[in-house]
């Protein structure tokens, strides 16, 4: 097989890239290890920045998002029985939209099908070769046995545990990593949310987040130790703890049947540069943020926005200046998001370092958010996402 850009991974990064390239009349083939229904049902992110929604609209894949997405104008912070509303839209003129990642992925896969983009699911043993040569190619085991895809450029959009980043020779990448000693226990429940916007709660027992996927489905999280066994959390214990951390006098979290639960560890990771020869990394393949800032999916989409423009200039005019700058341009937003995600994590999670000092600092920061519009505006700007630019 032959194509112009070989894309590894059919997550938000890979699929969006394929559609952006098609809009520039550049062919690509997407290779995905999992089957279609697995990819379409994988429960993960749920909060889209305005930039992400704008891009989906530009691509013509936002019909369902515009119908079913829940636009939010702000979020609540809650601690010690008090609630502070951060009016994001009033402070920044921009909004956030609640729409599940699995719905985004489904819409993108449908659009790829309609536009004749080949997405090959259930391919095994994917390997990338000739990255710094004139003949980069990808090998994999498909239905017809061992296959080879020749391409001019390769996009590694295969997530944190993919094969593209490890294929870069030792010594090329600098990796920055921080593992948090806690994780998030997340549930999906058939319960109408009893809040109109997300609630981020600081509590002596640990952080909790109240979010939703639709007017009928709640998505809730509890901070737990990173190695927590989900078997230790029967449903009654989860609801009890959510009520303790999120509840206030006269108001409770809406309860219902839990139909999905799991523990996700939290880490920060960045590799630099996001390129080697003709391989370009995008999304979780190059960086991971803790979910507290809701940035992972949005960063993945931003990477491929920059990458598609750079590949477009390369193929249309032979102009490689944007490709050469791709990594530096993408990393500027990645590090901004790392800092913000770390800030939100350190502000709201129980630090468990045995020292009460950290908790007192957290309360002082929350108090500052209550008193200072500048502090609220700073949080809001970062949360809704700074506007997209050609170099950011
Ligand atoms: C619990 C949780 C909550 C989150 N909440 C948010 C949020 O609110 N907002 C937000 O913006 N982000 C959030 N994120 C992060 C977000 O889900 C990721 O950042 C996003 O999925 C990154 O997209 P991606 O396309 O780069 O990678 P992925 O979605 O991981 O896609 C990579 C794809 O590559 C495939 N693949 C892997 N290896 C191979 C291989 N060898 N060969 C072929 N294919 C391969 C995988 O199967 C996958 O389909 C959350 C994540 C979690 C876990």
PDB file of C-alpha atoms and ligand atoms in Angstrom, residues 7-16 30-35 38-39 42-49 52 98-99 101 105 120-127 138 140 156-164 184-186 198 200 209 211 213 219 221 262-265 282-301 303-304 383, ligand 1:
ATOM      1  CA  UNK A   7      -1.112   7.821  10.640  1.00  0.00           C
ATOM      2  CA  UNK A   8      -0.740   5.433  13.583  1.00  0.00           C
ATOM      3  CA  UNK A   9      -3.694   5.568  16.005  1.00  0.00           C
ATOM      4  CA  UNK A  10      -7.393   6.356  15.556  1.00  0.00           C
ATOM      5  CA  UNK A  11      -7.872   8.514  18.650  1.00  0.00           C
ATOM      6  CA  UNK A  12      -8.849  12.187  18.510  1.00  0.00           C
ATOM      7  CA  UNK A  13      -5.372  13.190  17.230  1.00  0.00           C
ATOM      8  CA  UNK A  14      -5.086  10.658  14.397  1.00  0.00           C
ATOM      9  CA  UNK A  15      -8.656  10.990  13.136  1.00  0.00           C
ATOM     10  CA  UNK A  16      -8.686  14.790  13.263  1.00  0.00           C
ATOM     11  CA  UNK A  30      -5.047   5.511   9.611  1.00  0.00           C
ATOM     12  CA  UNK A  31      -3.894   2.280  11.304  1.00  0.00           C
ATOM     13  CA  UNK A  32      -5.584   1.343  14.595  1.00  0.00           C
ATOM     14  CA  UNK A  33      -4.835  -1.603  16.863  1.00  0.00           C
ATOM     15  CA  UNK A  34      -8.297  -1.882  18.450  1.00  0.00           C
ATOM     16  CA  UNK A  35     -11.639  -2.680  16.849  1.00  0.00           C
ATOM     17  CA  UNK A  38     -13.788  -0.469  21.372  1.00  0.00           C
ATOM     18  CA  UNK A  39     -12.452   2.866  20.130  1.00  0.00           C
ATOM     19  CA  UNK A  42     -13.731   4.069  25.366  1.00  0.00           C
ATOM     20  CA  UNK A  43     -14.799   6.457  28.159  1.00  0.00           C
ATOM     21  CA  UNK A  44     -12.318   9.254  28.706  1.00  0.00           C
ATOM     22  CA  UNK A  45     -12.428  13.029  28.316  1.00  0.00           C
ATOM     23  CA  UNK A  46     -15.568  15.092  28.250  1.00  0.00           C
ATOM     24  CA  UNK A  47     -14.697  18.756  28.148  1.00  0.00           C
ATOM     25  CA  UNK A  48     -13.989  20.591  24.911  1.00  0.00           C
ATOM     26  CA  UNK A  49     -12.349  23.997  24.748  1.00  0.00           C
ATOM     27  CA  UNK A  52     -11.645  22.363  19.741  1.00  0.00           C
ATOM     28  CA  UNK A  98     -19.415  19.123  27.600  1.00  0.00           C
ATOM     29  CA  UNK A  99     -19.382  16.345  24.997  1.00  0.00           C
ATOM     30  CA  UNK A 101     -14.659  11.921  23.861  1.00  0.00           C
ATOM     31  CA  UNK A 105     -14.382   9.855  18.117  1.00  0.00           C
ATOM     32  CA  UNK A 120      -7.869   0.172   9.210  1.00  0.00           C
ATOM     33  CA  UNK A 121      -9.001  -1.243  12.571  1.00  0.00           C
ATOM     34  CA  UNK A 122      -7.590  -4.324  14.323  1.00  0.00           C
ATOM     35  CA  UNK A 123      -4.123  -4.176  12.755  1.00  0.00           C
ATOM     36  CA  UNK A 124      -1.430  -5.837  14.838  1.00  0.00           C
ATOM     37  CA  UNK A 125       2.328  -5.532  15.255  1.00  0.00           C
ATOM     38  CA  UNK A 126       2.492  -2.013  13.856  1.00  0.00           C
ATOM     39  CA  UNK A 127       6.105  -0.849  13.425  1.00  0.00           C
ATOM     40  CA  UNK A 138       4.949   1.190   8.321  1.00  0.00           C
ATOM     41  CA  UNK A 140       1.684  -4.323  10.281  1.00  0.00           C
ATOM     42  CA  UNK A 156       2.586   9.019  15.550  1.00  0.00           C
ATOM     43  CA  UNK A 157      -0.853   9.546  17.110  1.00  0.00           C
ATOM     44  CA  UNK A 158      -0.827   6.277  19.030  1.00  0.00           C
ATOM     45  CA  UNK A 159      -1.160   7.527  22.593  1.00  0.00           C
ATOM     46  CA  UNK A 160       1.158   7.207  25.569  1.00  0.00           C
ATOM     47  CA  UNK A 161       1.664   3.425  25.233  1.00  0.00           C
ATOM     48  CA  UNK A 162       2.088   3.427  21.443  1.00  0.00           C
ATOM     49  CA  UNK A 163       5.002   2.250  19.301  1.00  0.00           C
ATOM     50  CA  UNK A 164       6.047   5.476  17.569  1.00  0.00           C
ATOM     51  CA  UNK A 184      -8.924   9.422  40.099  1.00  0.00           C
ATOM     52  CA  UNK A 185     -11.674   6.930  40.728  1.00  0.00           C
ATOM     53  CA  UNK A 186     -14.196   7.815  38.014  1.00  0.00           C
ATOM     54  CA  UNK A 198     -18.988  21.377  36.931  1.00  0.00           C
ATOM     55  CA  UNK A 200     -14.352  21.136  41.596  1.00  0.00           C
ATOM     56  CA  UNK A 209     -15.221  16.516  40.738  1.00  0.00           C
ATOM     57  CA  UNK A 211     -19.297  16.590  35.951  1.00  0.00           C
ATOM     58  CA  UNK A 213     -22.150  13.724  30.025  1.00  0.00           C
ATOM     59  CA  UNK A 219     -19.631  11.659  35.541  1.00  0.00           C
ATOM     60  CA  UNK A 221     -14.529  11.521  40.299  1.00  0.00           C
ATOM     61  CA  UNK A 262     -12.338   2.622  37.168  1.00  0.00           C
ATOM     62  CA  UNK A 263      -9.176   4.133  38.657  1.00  0.00           C
ATOM     63  CA  UNK A 264      -6.867   6.245  36.473  1.00  0.00           C
ATOM     64  CA  UNK A 265      -3.344   7.094  37.656  1.00  0.00           C
ATOM     65  CA  UNK A 282       0.999  14.324  18.303  1.00  0.00           C
ATOM     66  CA  UNK A 283      -1.289  14.089  21.330  1.00  0.00           C
ATOM     67  CA  UNK A 284      -0.746  11.627  24.171  1.00  0.00           C
ATOM     68  CA  UNK A 285       2.092   9.989  22.189  1.00  0.00           C
ATOM     69  CA  UNK A 286       4.175  13.044  23.103  1.00  0.00           C
ATOM     70  CA  UNK A 287       2.628  14.367  26.309  1.00  0.00           C
ATOM     71  CA  UNK A 288       0.272  13.532  29.157  1.00  0.00           C
ATOM     72  CA  UNK A 289      -1.348  15.957  31.591  1.00  0.00           C
ATOM     73  CA  UNK A 290      -3.225  15.145  34.789  1.00  0.00           C
ATOM     74  CA  UNK A 291      -6.960  15.408  33.989  1.00  0.00           C
ATOM     75  CA  UNK A 292      -7.627  18.213  36.518  1.00  0.00           C
ATOM     76  CA  UNK A 293      -7.167  20.889  33.837  1.00  0.00           C
ATOM     77  CA  UNK A 294      -9.220  18.957  31.214  1.00  0.00           C
ATOM     78  CA  UNK A 295      -6.521  19.570  28.608  1.00  0.00           C
ATOM     79  CA  UNK A 296      -5.449  16.181  27.137  1.00  0.00           C
ATOM     80  CA  UNK A 297      -7.921  15.888  24.275  1.00  0.00           C
ATOM     81  CA  UNK A 298      -7.734  19.600  23.561  1.00  0.00           C
ATOM     82  CA  UNK A 299      -3.932  19.487  23.325  1.00  0.00           C
ATOM     83  CA  UNK A 300      -4.116  16.494  20.984  1.00  0.00           C
ATOM     84  CA  UNK A 301      -6.430  18.411  18.652  1.00  0.00           C
ATOM     85  CA  UNK A 303      -1.119  19.516  17.900  1.00  0.00           C
ATOM     86  CA  UNK A 304      -2.709  18.193  14.730  1.00  0.00           C
ATOM     87  CA  UNK A 383      -9.338  26.770  31.620  1.00  0.00           C
TER      88      UNK A 383
HETATM   89  C1  LIG B   1     -10.238   9.341  32.903  1.00  0.00           C
HETATM   90  C2  LIG B   1      -9.747  10.366  31.905  1.00  0.00           C
HETATM   91  C3  LIG B   1     -10.348  11.616  31.839  1.00  0.00           C
HETATM   92  C4  LIG B   1      -9.911  12.557  30.938  1.00  0.00           C
HETATM   93  N1  LIG B   1     -10.540  13.777  30.895  1.00  0.00           N
HETATM   94  C5  LIG B   1     -10.165  14.693  29.963  1.00  0.00           C
HETATM   95  C6  LIG B   1     -10.909  15.917  29.778  1.00  0.00           C
HETATM   96  O1  LIG B   1     -11.893  16.191  30.466  1.00  0.00           O
HETATM   97  N2  LIG B   1     -10.508  16.770  28.808  1.00  0.00           N
HETATM   98  C7  LIG B   1      -9.430  16.480  28.003  1.00  0.00           C
HETATM   99  O2  LIG B   1      -9.106  17.306  27.121  1.00  0.00           O
HETATM  100  N3  LIG B   1      -8.722  15.313  28.124  1.00  0.00           N
HETATM  101  C8  LIG B   1      -9.062  14.402  29.077  1.00  0.00           C
HETATM  102  N4  LIG B   1      -8.399  13.193  29.146  1.00  0.00           N
HETATM  103  C9  LIG B   1      -7.272  12.914  28.247  1.00  0.00           C
HETATM  104  C10 LIG B   1      -7.701  12.488  26.846  1.00  0.00           C
HETATM  105  O3  LIG B   1      -8.579  11.386  26.925  1.00  0.00           O
HETATM  106  C11 LIG B   1      -6.454  12.130  26.013  1.00  0.00           C
HETATM  107  O4  LIG B   1      -5.517  13.174  26.140  1.00  0.00           O
HETATM  108  C12 LIG B   1      -6.805  11.921  24.533  1.00  0.00           C
HETATM  109  O5  LIG B   1      -7.434  10.661  24.359  1.00  0.00           O
HETATM  110  C13 LIG B   1      -5.555  11.982  23.644  1.00  0.00           C
HETATM  111  O6  LIG B   1      -5.884  11.655  22.310  1.00  0.00           O
HETATM  112  P1  LIG B   1      -4.839  10.925  21.367  1.00  0.00           P
HETATM  113  O7  LIG B   1      -5.522  10.770  20.060  1.00  0.00           O
HETATM  114  O8  LIG B   1      -3.538  11.628  21.436  1.00  0.00           O
HETATM  115  O9  LIG B   1      -4.571   9.520  22.057  1.00  0.00           O
HETATM  116  P2  LIG B   1      -5.549   8.293  22.310  1.00  0.00           P
HETATM  117  O10 LIG B   1      -6.943   8.751  22.523  1.00  0.00           O
HETATM  118  O11 LIG B   1      -4.897   7.478  23.373  1.00  0.00           O
HETATM  119  O12 LIG B   1      -5.522   7.500  20.936  1.00  0.00           O
HETATM  120  C14 LIG B   1      -4.434   6.727  20.535  1.00  0.00           C
HETATM  121  C15 LIG B   1      -4.941   5.598  19.650  1.00  0.00           C
HETATM  122  O13 LIG B   1      -3.841   4.836  19.196  1.00  0.00           O
HETATM  123  C16 LIG B   1      -4.133   3.470  19.288  1.00  0.00           C
HETATM  124  N5  LIG B   1      -2.880   2.728  19.390  1.00  0.00           N
HETATM  125  C17 LIG B   1      -2.074   2.595  20.458  1.00  0.00           C
HETATM  126  N6  LIG B   1      -1.010   1.826  20.156  1.00  0.00           N
HETATM  127  C18 LIG B   1      -1.154   1.460  18.868  1.00  0.00           C
HETATM  128  C19 LIG B   1      -0.386   0.653  17.979  1.00  0.00           C
HETATM  129  N7  LIG B   1       0.731   0.068  18.397  1.00  0.00           N
HETATM  130  N8  LIG B   1      -0.820   0.492  16.719  1.00  0.00           N
HETATM  131  C20 LIG B   1      -1.963   1.083  16.276  1.00  0.00           C
HETATM  132  N9  LIG B   1      -2.752   1.846  17.085  1.00  0.00           N
HETATM  133  C21 LIG B   1      -2.335   2.040  18.357  1.00  0.00           C
HETATM  134  C22 LIG B   1      -5.006   3.369  20.519  1.00  0.00           C
HETATM  135  O14 LIG B   1      -5.806   2.188  20.532  1.00  0.00           O
HETATM  136  C23 LIG B   1      -5.845   4.634  20.394  1.00  0.00           C
HETATM  137  O15 LIG B   1      -7.029   4.419  19.668  1.00  0.00           O
HETATM  138  C24 LIG B   1      -8.814  12.232  30.059  1.00  0.00           C
HETATM  139  C25 LIG B   1      -8.214  10.978  30.115  1.00  0.00           C
HETATM  140  C26 LIG B   1      -8.658  10.043  31.022  1.00  0.00           C
HETATM  141  C27 LIG B   1      -7.991   8.688  31.052  1.00  0.00           C
END
